[in-house]
mmCIF file of C-alpha atoms in Angstrom:
data_model
loop_
_atom_site.group_PDB
_atom_site.id
_atom_site.type_symbol
_atom_site.label_atom_id
_atom_site.label_comp_id
_atom_site.label_asym_id
_atom_site.label_seq_id
_atom_site.Cartn_x
_atom_site.Cartn_y
_atom_site.Cartn_z
ATOM 1 C CA UNK A 8 -0.171 -0.193 -0.128
ATOM 2 C CA UNK A 9 1.454 3.197 -1.154
ATOM 3 C CA UNK A 10 -0.888 5.930 0.504
ATOM 4 C CA UNK A 11 -2.348 4.911 4.030
ATOM 5 C CA UNK A 12 -5.263 2.457 3.655
ATOM 6 C CA UNK A 13 -7.666 4.601 5.482
ATOM 7 C CA UNK A 14 -7.236 7.462 3.174
ATOM 8 C CA UNK A 15 -7.567 5.034 0.139
ATOM 9 C CA UNK A 16 -10.744 3.576 1.514
ATOM 10 C CA UNK A 17 -12.316 6.838 2.282
ATOM 11 C CA UNK A 18 -11.371 8.185 -1.130
ATOM 12 C CA UNK A 19 -12.677 4.974 -2.924
ATOM 13 C CA UNK A 20 -16.025 5.511 -0.926
ATOM 14 C CA UNK A 21 -16.915 8.599 -2.663
ATOM 15 C CA UNK A 22 -16.669 7.184 -6.012
ATOM 16 C CA UNK A 23 -19.831 6.709 -8.104
ATOM 17 C CA UNK A 24 -20.743 3.391 -9.473
ATOM 18 C CA UNK A 25 -19.666 2.337 -13.044
ATOM 19 C CA UNK A 26 -21.927 1.081 -15.722
ATOM 20 C CA UNK A 27 -23.821 -1.958 -15.181
ATOM 21 C CA UNK A 28 -21.412 -3.934 -17.205
ATOM 22 C CA UNK A 29 -18.304 -2.789 -15.770
ATOM 23 C CA UNK A 30 -19.920 -3.638 -12.183
ATOM 24 C CA UNK A 31 -20.670 -6.953 -13.353
ATOM 25 C CA UNK A 32 -17.375 -7.417 -14.977
ATOM 26 C CA UNK A 33 -15.567 -6.314 -11.474
ATOM 27 C CA UNK A 34 -17.806 -8.651 -9.314
ATOM 28 C CA UNK A 35 -16.618 -11.516 -11.458
ATOM 29 C CA UNK A 36 -12.853 -10.450 -11.616
ATOM 30 C CA UNK A 37 -12.719 -10.213 -7.799
ATOM 31 C CA UNK A 38 -14.659 -13.623 -7.416
ATOM 32 C CA UNK A 39 -12.163 -15.423 -9.681
ATOM 33 C CA UNK A 40 -8.937 -13.505 -8.261
ATOM 34 C CA UNK A 41 -8.263 -11.600 -11.433
ATOM 35 C CA UNK A 42 -6.615 -8.408 -11.288
ATOM 36 C CA UNK A 43 -7.956 -5.308 -12.503
ATOM 37 C CA UNK A 44 -7.110 -1.804 -12.116
ATOM 38 C CA UNK A 45 -7.837 -0.106 -8.631
ATOM 39 C CA UNK A 46 -10.644 2.597 -8.147
ATOM 40 C CA UNK A 47 -7.877 5.322 -7.778
ATOM 41 C CA UNK A 48 -6.708 4.338 -11.189
ATOM 42 C CA UNK A 49 -10.141 4.282 -12.727
ATOM 43 C CA UNK A 50 -10.739 7.990 -11.195
ATOM 44 C CA UNK A 51 -7.551 9.185 -12.529
ATOM 45 C CA UNK A 52 -8.233 7.796 -15.999
ATOM 46 C CA UNK A 53 -11.482 9.193 -16.221
ATOM 47 C CA UNK A 54 -10.248 12.632 -15.373
ATOM 48 C CA UNK A 55 -7.159 11.992 -18.142
ATOM 49 C CA UNK A 56 -9.660 11.041 -20.720
ATOM 50 C CA UNK A 57 -11.858 13.937 -20.180
ATOM 51 C CA UNK A 58 -9.056 16.465 -20.208
ATOM 52 C CA UNK A 59 -7.167 14.839 -23.558
ATOM 53 C CA UNK A 60 -10.097 13.423 -25.445
ATOM 54 C CA UNK A 61 -8.228 11.104 -27.258
ATOM 55 C CA UNK A 62 -9.426 9.810 -30.836
ATOM 56 C CA UNK A 63 -6.709 6.983 -30.799
ATOM 57 C CA UNK A 64 -5.901 4.761 -27.755
ATOM 58 C CA UNK A 65 -3.284 2.049 -27.378
ATOM 59 C CA UNK A 66 -3.646 -0.343 -24.338
ATOM 60 C CA UNK A 67 -0.725 -2.854 -23.500
ATOM 61 C CA UNK A 68 -2.371 -5.642 -21.350
ATOM 62 C CA UNK A 69 -5.933 -6.105 -21.862
ATOM 63 C CA UNK A 70 -6.640 -9.120 -19.187
ATOM 64 C CA UNK A 71 -10.726 -9.144 -19.100
ATOM 65 C CA UNK A 72 -11.105 -6.159 -21.023
ATOM 66 C CA UNK A 73 -12.219 -3.818 -17.857
ATOM 67 C CA UNK A 74 -9.815 -1.042 -18.299
ATOM 68 C CA UNK A 75 -10.599 -1.060 -22.286
ATOM 69 C CA UNK A 76 -14.262 -0.955 -21.467
ATOM 70 C CA UNK A 77 -14.080 1.910 -19.088
ATOM 71 C CA UNK A 78 -11.871 4.001 -21.464
ATOM 72 C CA UNK A 79 -14.164 3.276 -24.399
ATOM 73 C CA UNK A 80 -16.715 5.118 -22.354
ATOM 74 C CA UNK A 81 -14.822 8.106 -22.343
ATOM 75 C CA UNK A 82 -14.063 8.694 -25.950
ATOM 76 C CA UNK A 83 -15.782 10.024 -29.127
ATOM 77 C CA UNK A 84 -18.192 7.486 -30.751
ATOM 78 C CA UNK A 85 -15.563 7.879 -33.679
ATOM 79 C CA UNK A 86 -12.585 6.790 -31.731
ATOM 80 C CA UNK A 87 -10.798 3.634 -31.463
ATOM 81 C CA UNK A 88 -8.906 1.512 -28.738
ATOM 82 C CA UNK A 89 -6.183 -0.953 -29.774
ATOM 83 C CA UNK A 90 -5.637 -3.337 -27.067
ATOM 84 C CA UNK A 91 -2.897 -5.835 -27.086
ATOM 85 C CA UNK A 92 -2.932 -9.275 -24.971
ATOM 86 C CA UNK A 93 -0.625 -12.314 -24.980
ATOM 87 C CA UNK A 94 -2.366 -14.601 -22.763
ATOM 88 C CA UNK A 95 -6.019 -15.964 -22.479
ATOM 89 C CA UNK A 96 -8.292 -13.464 -24.360
ATOM 90 C CA UNK A 97 -11.571 -15.502 -24.014
ATOM 91 C CA UNK A 98 -12.904 -13.405 -21.400
ATOM 92 C CA UNK A 99 -11.730 -10.227 -22.836
ATOM 93 C CA UNK A 100 -13.594 -11.142 -25.911
ATOM 94 C CA UNK A 101 -16.753 -12.073 -23.947
ATOM 95 C CA UNK A 102 -16.693 -8.994 -21.969
ATOM 96 C CA UNK A 103 -16.034 -6.641 -24.873
ATOM 97 C CA UNK A 104 -18.962 -8.034 -26.743
ATOM 98 C CA UNK A 105 -21.271 -8.132 -23.691
ATOM 99 C CA UNK A 106 -20.457 -4.177 -23.313
ATOM 100 C CA UNK A 107 -21.415 -3.680 -26.980
ATOM 101 C CA UNK A 108 -18.104 -2.073 -27.786
ATOM 102 C CA UNK A 109 -16.805 -4.174 -30.349
ATOM 103 C CA UNK A 110 -16.987 -1.195 -32.731
ATOM 104 C CA UNK A 111 -14.686 0.880 -30.617
ATOM 105 C CA UNK A 112 -12.204 -1.829 -29.066
ATOM 106 C CA UNK A 113 -10.190 -3.988 -31.475
ATOM 107 C CA UNK A 114 -8.539 -6.820 -29.361
ATOM 108 C CA UNK A 115 -5.082 -7.772 -30.989
ATOM 109 C CA UNK A 116 -3.954 -11.294 -29.873
ATOM 110 C CA UNK A 117 -0.055 -11.858 -29.283
ATOM 111 C CA UNK A 118 3.322 -10.523 -27.966
ATOM 112 C CA UNK A 119 3.167 -6.843 -28.006
ATOM 113 C CA UNK A 120 6.774 -6.546 -28.963
ATOM 114 C CA UNK A 121 5.852 -8.298 -32.282
ATOM 115 C CA UNK A 122 2.486 -6.500 -32.713
ATOM 116 C CA UNK A 123 3.449 -2.942 -32.146
ATOM 117 C CA UNK A 124 5.966 -2.717 -35.141
ATOM 118 C CA UNK A 125 3.340 -3.551 -37.346
ATOM 119 C CA UNK A 126 1.258 -0.691 -36.190
ATOM 120 C CA UNK A 127 1.395 3.028 -37.939
ATOM 121 C CA UNK A 128 3.751 5.637 -36.430
ATOM 122 C CA UNK A 129 2.581 8.733 -34.557
ATOM 123 C CA UNK A 130 -0.829 7.390 -34.526
ATOM 124 C CA UNK A 131 -1.920 7.281 -30.761
ATOM 125 C CA UNK A 132 -2.689 10.238 -28.780
ATOM 126 C CA UNK A 133 -3.247 8.236 -25.444
ATOM 127 C CA UNK A 134 -1.277 4.882 -24.443
ATOM 128 C CA UNK A 135 -2.239 2.971 -20.963
ATOM 129 C CA UNK A 136 0.388 0.503 -20.208
ATOM 130 C CA UNK A 137 -0.722 -2.280 -17.680
ATOM 131 C CA UNK A 138 1.327 -5.347 -18.982
ATOM 132 C CA UNK A 139 4.064 -7.328 -17.938
ATOM 133 C CA UNK A 140 6.082 -4.892 -15.636
ATOM 134 C CA UNK A 141 9.292 -6.457 -16.452
ATOM 135 C CA UNK A 142 8.544 -5.592 -20.086
ATOM 136 C CA UNK A 143 8.003 -1.746 -19.584
ATOM 137 C CA UNK A 144 11.401 -0.736 -20.417
ATOM 138 C CA UNK A 145 11.336 -3.069 -23.650
ATOM 139 C CA UNK A 146 8.120 -1.900 -24.802
ATOM 140 C CA UNK A 147 9.181 1.933 -24.357
ATOM 141 C CA UNK A 148 10.900 2.740 -27.897
ATOM 142 C CA UNK A 149 7.963 1.301 -29.728
ATOM 143 C CA UNK A 150 5.570 2.965 -27.841
ATOM 144 C CA UNK A 151 7.310 6.242 -28.318
ATOM 145 C CA UNK A 152 7.408 5.646 -31.808
ATOM 146 C CA UNK A 153 3.573 4.978 -32.044
ATOM 147 C CA UNK A 154 2.588 7.856 -30.043
ATOM 148 C CA UNK A 155 2.012 11.732 -31.459
ATOM 149 C CA UNK A 156 3.431 14.857 -30.303
ATOM 150 C CA UNK A 157 1.575 15.759 -27.145
ATOM 151 C CA UNK A 158 0.318 12.342 -26.658
ATOM 152 C CA UNK A 159 0.012 10.851 -23.199
ATOM 153 C CA UNK A 160 1.462 7.723 -21.605
ATOM 154 C CA UNK A 161 0.150 6.351 -18.348
ATOM 155 C CA UNK A 162 1.915 3.331 -17.001
ATOM 156 C CA UNK A 163 0.252 1.349 -14.156
ATOM 157 C CA UNK A 164 1.804 -0.449 -11.156
ATOM 158 C CA UNK A 165 5.368 1.185 -11.340
ATOM 159 C CA UNK A 166 6.285 1.321 -7.632
ATOM 160 C CA UNK A 167 5.449 -2.480 -6.827
ATOM 161 C CA UNK A 168 3.509 -2.027 -3.457
ATOM 162 C CA UNK A 169 6.509 0.031 -2.229
ATOM 163 C CA UNK A 170 9.144 -2.606 -2.834
ATOM 164 C CA UNK A 171 10.850 -0.419 -5.309
ATOM 165 C CA UNK A 172 12.526 1.675 -2.645
ATOM 166 C CA UNK A 173 13.915 -1.487 -1.163
ATOM 167 C CA UNK A 174 17.475 -2.653 -1.867
ATOM 168 C CA UNK A 175 17.541 -5.564 -4.380
ATOM 169 C CA UNK A 176 18.846 -7.892 -1.618
ATOM 170 C CA UNK A 177 15.618 -7.389 0.508
ATOM 171 C CA UNK A 178 13.314 -8.114 -2.478
ATOM 172 C CA UNK A 179 12.361 -11.776 -3.099
ATOM 173 C CA UNK A 180 14.717 -13.501 -5.758
ATOM 174 C CA UNK A 181 12.025 -14.133 -8.129
ATOM 175 C CA UNK A 182 11.170 -10.584 -8.050
ATOM 176 C CA UNK A 183 14.657 -9.029 -8.810
ATOM 177 C CA UNK A 184 14.410 -8.795 -12.324
ATOM 178 C CA UNK A 185 11.204 -6.759 -12.170
ATOM 179 C CA UNK A 186 12.662 -4.582 -9.645
ATOM 180 C CA UNK A 187 15.597 -3.983 -11.536
ATOM 181 C CA UNK A 188 13.721 -3.101 -14.708
ATOM 182 C CA UNK A 189 11.217 -0.970 -12.985
ATOM 183 C CA UNK A 190 13.991 0.952 -11.539
ATOM 184 C CA UNK A 191 15.484 1.199 -14.872
ATOM 185 C CA UNK A 192 11.926 2.313 -16.608
ATOM 186 C CA UNK A 193 11.609 5.112 -14.051
ATOM 187 C CA UNK A 194 14.928 6.333 -14.433
ATOM 188 C CA UNK A 195 14.408 6.252 -18.391
ATOM 189 C CA UNK A 196 11.240 7.987 -18.208
ATOM 190 C CA UNK A 197 12.048 10.588 -16.048
ATOM 191 C CA UNK A 198 15.102 11.723 -18.210
ATOM 192 C CA UNK A 199 13.889 10.910 -21.645
ATOM 193 C CA UNK A 200 14.495 13.864 -23.821
ATOM 194 C CA UNK A 201 11.323 12.932 -25.492
ATOM 195 C CA UNK A 202 8.987 12.892 -22.459
ATOM 196 C CA UNK A 203 7.850 14.980 -19.703
ATOM 197 C CA UNK A 204 7.049 12.598 -16.788
ATOM 198 C CA UNK A 205 5.597 12.645 -13.302
ATOM 199 C CA UNK A 206 5.568 9.726 -10.731
ATOM 200 C CA UNK A 207 2.410 9.622 -8.965
ATOM 201 C CA UNK A 208 1.801 7.862 -5.837
ATOM 202 C CA UNK A 209 -1.752 6.566 -6.262
ATOM 203 C CA UNK A 210 -2.873 3.088 -6.529
ATOM 204 C CA UNK A 211 0.406 0.944 -6.615
ATOM 205 C CA UNK A 212 2.123 3.962 -8.182
ATOM 206 C CA UNK A 213 1.801 5.495 -11.710
ATOM 207 C CA UNK A 214 4.011 7.436 -14.471
ATOM 208 C CA UNK A 215 2.074 9.970 -16.292
ATOM 209 C CA UNK A 216 4.332 11.127 -19.392
ATOM 210 C CA UNK A 217 3.495 13.577 -22.302
ATOM 211 C CA UNK A 218 5.533 13.057 -25.569
ATOM 212 C CA UNK A 219 7.170 16.558 -26.362
#
């Protein structure tokens, strides 16, 4: 927990309900132990999408389709979301269909590192990255190629429940690769000449970057 738990609980208690289909997907995901974005992240996304009003969104990491459906409710009806997922896509497909958002959300199945090079440069004005954390640093060059000038990149789960500030020797051996690569990712996005980046301690930590 990055922020004190009682504060997070209070903030979340103020949140309005989502659309019925999102409420249903959230309930099923929690029952099945499937991770979805946190309430704080939902609220932040809604605000950013309302400000930015993107027409083309790229999402890395679809999972059950929850965040893609959420974002689809906050973009123009002529907009499009491309979401990439490398693992079990069955539930995502079902949920996108259930939400009636097939005309807005296009699910691409496979490895993002293989799919992104096939996409057109400078196409996306908003990118949401919530995939394999150790791959963020490897995704970044392609993400930058795909983003328009003034495009926004939001990356989720960058503080690793606070473990990121620990020495690598304190972190469990199996988590050390993620620890190393996430530290490298934060160093790069904070100092990249093409990006202006803020690290925001909400949820499990996010970065918000704007392409110069």
